[in-house]
Amino acid sequence: MNLNSEQKAKMKEIHTNTRAQIDAILTPEQKNQLKTAMEKRKAERQQRQRQHQERREKKGNIFQSLNLTDKQKDQIKQIHDSERQKMQAILTPQQQEQMKKFRENMRSRREQNKPQ
């Protein structure tokens, strides 16, 4: 989902207000428990992301180690393109749109996770 800056600001405002309302009803001990649980979840998510990145790098290294010629790279790209077209042909229009959004989200995440 692509949001414009105004939508992003509104979403952030709603989230901030929601958190403030929740914080207002929690005891200090519950706030500490929540903070600890959220930090743990964040650490677990970061670990999964690191593992995923390592798997992706290993996969990339497999093809790099083959020393493919430009012709072979082009042929493999054509095969992947053909596969994608065949898969698209069996999906409903709604599923095709969902797949498109999924790919866009994945592309966006890859761009965000690229080392600077």
Coordinates of N, CA, C and O in Angstrom, one line a residue:
M1 N 0.9 -1.2 0.0 CA 0.0 0.0 0.0 C 0.9 1.2 0.0 O 1.8 1.4 0.8
N2 N 0.7 2.1 -0.9 CA 1.5 3.3 -1.0 C 0.7 4.5 -0.5 O -0.4 4.8 -1.0
L3 N 1.2 5.1 0.6 CA 0.5 6.2 1.2 C 1.2 7.5 0.9 O 2.4 7.5 0.8
N4 N 0.5 8.6 0.8 CA 1.1 9.8 0.6 C 1.5 10.4 2.0 O 1.2 9.8 3.0
S5 N 2.3 11.5 2.0 CA 2.8 12.0 3.2 C 1.7 12.4 4.2 O 1.8 12.2 5.4
E6 N 0.6 12.9 3.7 CA -0.5 13.3 4.6 C -1.1 12.1 5.2 O -1.4 12.1 6.4
Q7 N -1.3 11.0 4.5 CA -1.9 9.8 5.0 C -0.9 9.2 6.1 O -1.4 8.7 7.1
K8 N 0.4 9.2 5.8 CA 1.3 8.7 6.7 C 1.3 9.5 8.0 O 1.3 8.9 9.1
A9 N 1.2 10.8 7.9 CA 1.2 11.6 9.1 C -0.1 11.3 9.9 O 0.0 11.3 11.2
K10 N -1.2 11.2 9.3 CA -2.5 10.9 10.0 C -2.4 9.5 10.6 O -2.8 9.4 11.8
M11 N -1.8 8.5 9.9 CA -1.7 7.2 10.5 C -0.8 7.2 11.8 O -1.1 6.6 12.8
K12 N 0.3 8.0 11.7 CA 1.2 8.1 12.8 C 0.5 8.8 14.0 O 0.6 8.4 15.1
E13 N -0.3 9.8 13.7 CA -1.0 10.6 14.7 C -2.0 9.6 15.4 O -2.1 9.6 16.7
I14 N -2.7 8.8 14.7 CA -3.7 7.9 15.2 C -3.0 6.9 16.1 O -3.4 6.6 17.2
H15 N -1.8 6.4 15.6 CA -1.1 5.4 16.4 C -0.6 6.0 17.7 O -0.7 5.4 18.8
T16 N -0.1 7.2 17.6 CA 0.4 7.9 18.8 C -0.7 8.1 19.8 O -0.5 7.9 21.0
N17 N -1.8 8.5 19.4 CA -3.0 8.8 20.3 C -3.4 7.4 20.9 O -3.8 7.4 22.1
T18 N -3.5 6.4 20.1 CA -3.9 5.1 20.6 C -2.9 4.6 21.7 O -3.3 4.2 22.8
R19 N -1.6 4.8 21.5 CA -0.6 4.4 22.5 C -0.8 5.2 23.8 O -0.7 4.7 24.9
A20 N -1.0 6.5 23.6 CA -1.2 7.3 24.8 C -2.5 6.9 25.6 O -2.4 6.9 26.8
Q21 N -3.5 6.5 24.9 CA -4.7 6.1 25.6 C -4.5 4.8 26.3 O -4.9 4.6 27.5
I22 N -3.7 3.9 25.7 CA -3.4 2.6 26.3 C -2.5 2.8 27.5 O -2.7 2.3 28.6
D23 N -1.5 3.7 27.4 CA -0.5 4.0 28.5 C -1.3 4.5 29.7 O -0.9 4.3 30.8
A24 N -2.3 5.3 29.4 CA -3.1 5.9 30.5 C -3.8 4.9 31.4 O -4.1 5.3 32.6
I25 N -4.1 3.8 30.9 CA -4.8 2.8 31.7 C -3.9 1.7 32.3 O -4.4 0.9 33.1
L26 N -2.6 1.7 31.9 CA -1.7 0.7 32.4 C -1.0 1.2 33.7 O -0.8 2.3 33.9
T27 N -0.8 0.2 34.6 CA 0.0 0.5 35.8 C 1.5 0.6 35.4 O 1.9 0.2 34.3
P28 N 2.3 1.3 36.2 CA 3.7 1.3 35.9 C 4.4 -0.1 35.7 O 5.2 -0.2 34.7
E29 N 4.0 -1.0 36.5 CA 4.5 -2.4 36.3 C 4.1 -2.9 34.9 O 4.9 -3.6 34.2
Q30 N 2.8 -2.7 34.5 CA 2.3 -3.2 33.2 C 3.1 -2.5 32.1 O 3.4 -3.1 31.1
K31 N 3.4 -1.2 32.3 CA 4.1 -0.5 31.2 C 5.5 -1.1 31.0 O 6.0 -1.2 29.9
N32 N 6.1 -1.4 32.2 CA 7.4 -2.0 32.1 C 7.4 -3.4 31.4 O 8.2 -3.7 30.6
Q33 N 6.4 -4.2 31.7 CA 6.2 -5.5 31.1 C 6.0 -5.3 29.6 O 6.5 -6.1 28.8
L34 N 5.1 -4.4 29.2 CA 4.9 -4.1 27.8 C 6.1 -3.7 27.1 O 6.4 -4.2 26.0
K35 N 6.9 -2.8 27.7 CA 8.1 -2.3 27.1 C 9.1 -3.5 26.9 O 9.7 -3.6 25.8
T36 N 9.2 -4.3 27.9 CA 10.1 -5.5 27.8 C 9.7 -6.5 26.7 O 10.5 -6.9 25.9
A37 N 8.4 -6.7 26.6 CA 7.8 -7.6 25.6 C 8.0 -7.0 24.2 O 8.4 -7.8 23.3
M38 N 7.9 -5.7 24.1 CA 8.0 -5.1 22.8 C 9.5 -5.1 22.3 O 9.8 -5.4 21.2
E39 N 10.4 -4.9 23.3 CA 11.8 -5.0 23.0 C 12.2 -6.4 22.6 O 13.0 -6.5 21.6
K40 N 11.7 -7.4 23.2 CA 12.0 -8.8 22.9 C 11.5 -9.1 21.5 O 12.2 -9.7 20.7
R41 N 10.3 -8.6 21.2 CA 9.7 -8.9 19.9 C 10.5 -8.2 18.8 O 10.8 -8.8 17.7
K42 N 11.0 -7.0 19.1 CA 11.8 -6.2 18.1 C 13.1 -7.0 17.8 O 13.5 -7.1 16.7
A43 N 13.7 -7.5 18.9 CA 15.0 -8.2 18.8 C 14.8 -9.5 18.0 O 15.6 -9.8 17.1
E44 N 13.7 -10.2 18.2 CA 13.4 -11.4 17.5 C 13.1 -11.1 16.0 O 13.6 -11.8 15.1
R45 N 12.4 -10.0 15.7 CA 12.2 -9.6 14.3 C 13.5 -9.3 13.6 O 13.7 -9.7 12.5
Q46 N 14.4 -8.6 14.3 CA 15.7 -8.2 13.7 C 16.5 -9.5 13.4 O 17.2 -9.5 12.4
Q47 N 16.4 -10.4 14.3 CA 17.2 -11.7 14.1 C 16.6 -12.4 12.9 O 17.4 -12.9 12.1
R48 N 15.3 -12.5 12.8 CA 14.7 -13.1 11.6 C 15.1 -12.4 10.3 O 15.4 -13.1 9.3
Q49 N 15.2 -11.1 10.4 CA 15.6 -10.3 9.2 C 17.0 -10.6 8.8 O 17.4 -10.8 7.6
R50 N 17.9 -10.7 9.8 CA 19.3 -11.0 9.6 C 19.4 -12.4 9.0 O 20.2 -12.6 8.0
Q51 N 18.7 -13.4 9.5 CA 18.7 -14.7 9.0 C 18.2 -14.8 7.5 O 18.8 -15.4 6.7
H52 N 17.2 -14.0 7.3 CA 16.6 -14.0 5.9 C 17.6 -13.4 4.9 O 17.8 -13.9 3.8
Q53 N 18.3 -12.3 5.4 CA 19.3 -11.7 4.5 C 20.4 -12.6 4.3 O 20.9 -12.7 3.1
E54 N 20.9 -13.4 5.3 CA 22.0 -14.3 5.1 C 21.6 -15.4 4.1 O 22.4 -15.8 3.2
R55 N 20.3 -15.9 4.1 CA 19.9 -16.9 3.2 C 19.8 -16.3 1.8 O 20.2 -17.0 0.8
R56 N 19.4 -15.0 1.6 CA 19.3 -14.4 0.3 C 20.8 -14.2 -0.2 O 21.0 -14.4 -1.4
E57 N 21.7 -13.9 0.6 CA 23.1 -13.7 0.2 C 23.7 -15.0 -0.3 O 24.4 -15.1 -1.3
K58 N 23.4 -16.1 0.5 CA 23.9 -17.4 0.1 C 23.3 -17.8 -1.3 O 24.0 -18.4 -2.1
K59 N 22.0 -17.5 -1.5 CA 21.4 -17.9 -2.7 C 22.1 -17.1 -3.9 O 22.4 -17.7 -4.9
G60 N 22.3 -15.8 -3.7 CA 23.0 -15.0 -4.7 C 24.4 -15.6 -5.0 O 24.8 -15.6 -6.1
N61 N 25.1 -16.0 -3.9 CA 26.4 -16.5 -4.1 C 26.5 -17.8 -4.9 O 27.4 -18.0 -5.6
I62 N 25.4 -18.6 -4.9 CA 25.4 -19.8 -5.6 C 25.5 -19.5 -7.1 O 26.3 -20.0 -7.8
F63 N 24.7 -18.5 -7.6 CA 24.7 -18.2 -9.0 C 26.0 -17.4 -9.3 O 26.5 -17.6 -10.4
Q64 N 26.5 -16.6 -8.4 CA 27.7 -15.9 -8.7 C 28.9 -16.9 -8.9 O 29.8 -16.7 -9.7
S65 N 28.9 -18.0 -8.1 CA 30.0 -18.9 -8.2 C 30.0 -19.7 -9.4 O 30.9 -20.4 -9.8
L66 N 28.9 -19.7 -10.2 CA 28.8 -20.4 -11.5 C 29.5 -19.7 -12.6 O 29.7 -20.3 -13.7
N67 N 29.9 -18.5 -12.4 CA 30.5 -17.7 -13.5 C 29.7 -17.8 -14.8 O 30.2 -18.2 -15.9
L68 N 28.4 -17.4 -14.7 CA 27.6 -17.5 -15.9 C 28.0 -16.5 -17.0 O 28.4 -15.4 -16.6
T69 N 27.8 -16.9 -18.2 CA 28.1 -15.9 -19.3 C 26.9 -15.0 -19.4 O 25.8 -15.3 -18.8
D70 N 27.0 -13.9 -20.1 CA 25.9 -13.0 -20.3 C 24.7 -13.7 -21.0 O 23.6 -13.5 -20.7
K71 N 25.1 -14.6 -21.9 CA 24.0 -15.3 -22.7 C 23.2 -16.2 -21.7 O 22.0 -16.3 -21.7
Q72 N 23.9 -16.9 -20.8 CA 23.3 -17.8 -19.8 C 22.4 -16.9 -18.9 O 21.3 -17.3 -18.5
K73 N 22.9 -15.8 -18.4 CA 22.1 -14.9 -17.6 C 20.8 -14.5 -18.3 O 19.8 -14.5 -17.7
D74 N 20.9 -14.1 -19.6 CA 19.8 -13.7 -20.3 C 18.8 -14.9 -20.5 O 17.6 -14.7 -20.3
Q75 N 19.3 -16.1 -20.7 CA 18.4 -17.2 -20.8 C 17.7 -17.5 -19.5 O 16.5 -17.8 -19.5
I76 N 18.4 -17.4 -18.4 CA 17.8 -17.7 -17.1 C 16.7 -16.6 -16.8 O 15.6 -16.9 -16.3
K77 N 17.0 -15.4 -17.2 CA 16.0 -14.3 -17.0 C 14.8 -14.6 -17.8 O 13.7 -14.4 -17.4
Q78 N 15.0 -15.0 -19.1 CA 13.8 -15.3 -19.9 C 13.0 -16.5 -19.3 O 11.8 -16.4 -19.4
I79 N 13.7 -17.5 -18.8 CA 13.0 -18.6 -18.2 C 12.1 -18.1 -17.0 O 11.0 -18.5 -16.8
H80 N 12.7 -17.2 -16.2 CA 12.0 -16.7 -15.0 C 10.8 -15.8 -15.5 O 9.7 -15.9 -14.9
D81 N 11.0 -15.0 -16.5 CA 9.9 -14.2 -17.0 C 8.8 -15.1 -17.5 O 7.6 -14.8 -17.3
S82 N 9.1 -16.1 -18.2 CA 8.1 -17.1 -18.8 C 7.4 -17.7 -17.6 O 6.1 -17.8 -17.7
E83 N 8.1 -18.1 -16.6 CA 7.5 -18.7 -15.4 C 6.4 -17.7 -14.8 O 5.3 -18.1 -14.5
R84 N 6.8 -16.5 -14.6 CA 6.0 -15.5 -14.1 C 4.7 -15.3 -14.9 O 3.6 -15.2 -14.4
Q85 N 4.9 -15.3 -16.2 CA 3.7 -15.1 -17.1 C 2.8 -16.3 -17.0 O 1.5 -16.1 -17.0
K86 N 3.3 -17.5 -17.0 CA 2.5 -18.7 -16.9 C 1.7 -18.7 -15.5 O 0.5 -19.1 -15.5
M87 N 2.4 -18.3 -14.5 CA 1.7 -18.2 -13.2 C 0.6 -17.2 -13.2 O -0.5 -17.4 -12.6
Q88 N 0.9 -16.0 -13.8 CA -0.1 -14.9 -13.8 C -1.4 -15.4 -14.6 O -2.5 -15.0 -14.2
A89 N -1.1 -16.2 -15.6 CA -2.3 -16.7 -16.4 C -3.3 -17.6 -15.7 O -4.4 -17.6 -16.1
I90 N -2.8 -18.2 -14.6 CA -3.8 -19.0 -13.9 C -4.4 -18.3 -12.7 O -5.3 -18.9 -12.1
L91 N -4.0 -17.1 -12.5 CA -4.6 -16.3 -11.4 C -5.8 -15.5 -11.8 O -5.9 -15.1 -13.0
T92 N -6.7 -15.3 -10.9 CA -7.9 -14.4 -11.2 C -7.4 -13.0 -11.2 O -6.3 -12.7 -10.7
P93 N -8.1 -12.0 -11.8 CA -7.7 -10.6 -11.7 C -7.4 -10.1 -10.3 O -6.5 -9.4 -10.1
Q94 N -8.2 -10.5 -9.4 CA -8.0 -10.1 -8.0 C -6.7 -10.7 -7.4 O -6.0 -10.0 -6.8
Q95 N -6.5 -11.9 -7.7 CA -5.2 -12.5 -7.3 C -4.0 -11.9 -7.9 O -3.0 -11.7 -7.3
Q96 N -4.2 -11.5 -9.2 CA -3.1 -10.9 -9.9 C -2.8 -9.5 -9.3 O -1.6 -9.2 -9.1
E97 N -3.8 -8.8 -8.9 CA -3.6 -7.5 -8.2 C -2.9 -7.7 -6.8 O -2.0 -7.0 -6.5
Q98 N -3.3 -8.8 -6.1 CA -2.7 -9.1 -4.8 C -1.2 -9.4 -5.0 O -0.4 -9.0 -4.2
M99 N -0.9 -10.2 -6.1 CA 0.4 -10.6 -6.3 C 1.3 -9.4 -6.7 O 2.4 -9.2 -6.3
K100 N 0.7 -8.5 -7.5 CA 1.4 -7.2 -7.9 C 1.7 -6.4 -6.6 O 2.9 -5.9 -6.5
K101 N 0.8 -6.3 -5.7 CA 1.0 -5.5 -4.5 C 2.1 -6.2 -3.6 O 2.9 -5.5 -3.0
F102 N 2.0 -7.5 -3.6 CA 3.0 -8.3 -2.8 C 4.4 -8.0 -3.3 O 5.3 -7.8 -2.6
R103 N 4.6 -8.1 -4.7 CA 5.9 -7.9 -5.3 C 6.4 -6.4 -5.0 O 7.5 -6.2 -4.8
E104 N 5.5 -5.5 -5.1 CA 5.8 -4.1 -4.9 C 6.3 -3.9 -3.4 O 7.3 -3.2 -3.2
N105 N 5.6 -4.6 -2.5 CA 6.0 -4.5 -1.1 C 7.4 -5.1 -0.9 O 8.2 -4.6 -0.1
M106 N 7.6 -6.2 -1.5 CA 8.9 -6.9 -1.3 C 10.0 -6.0 -1.9 O 11.0 -5.9 -1.3
R107 N 9.7 -5.5 -3.1 CA 10.7 -4.6 -3.7 C 11.0 -3.4 -2.8 O 12.2 -3.0 -2.6
S108 N 10.0 -2.8 -2.2 CA 10.2 -1.7 -1.3 C 11.0 -2.1 -0.1 O 11.9 -1.4 0.3
R109 N 10.7 -3.2 0.5 CA 11.4 -3.7 1.7 C 12.9 -4.0 1.3 O 13.8 -3.6 2.1
R110 N 13.1 -4.5 0.2 CA 14.5 -4.8 -0.2 C 15.3 -3.5 -0.3 O 16.4 -3.4 0.1
E111 N 14.6 -2.5 -0.9 CA 15.3 -1.2 -1.0 C 15.6 -0.6 0.3 O 16.6 0.0 0.5
Q112 N 14.6 -0.7 1.3 CA 14.8 -0.1 2.6 C 15.9 -0.9 3.4 O 16.6 -0.3 4.2
N113 N 16.1 -2.2 3.1 CA 17.0 -3.0 3.9 C 18.4 -3.0 3.2 O 19.3 -3.6 3.8
K114 N 18.6 -2.4 2.1 CA 19.9 -2.4 1.4 C 20.8 -1.6 2.3 O 20.5 -0.5 2.8
P115 N 22.1 -2.1 2.5 CA 23.0 -1.4 3.3 C 23.4 -0.1 2.6 O 23.5 0.0 1.4
Q116 N 23.5 0.9 3.3 CA 23.9 2.3 2.8 C 25.3 2.5 2.6 O 26.2 2.1 3.3

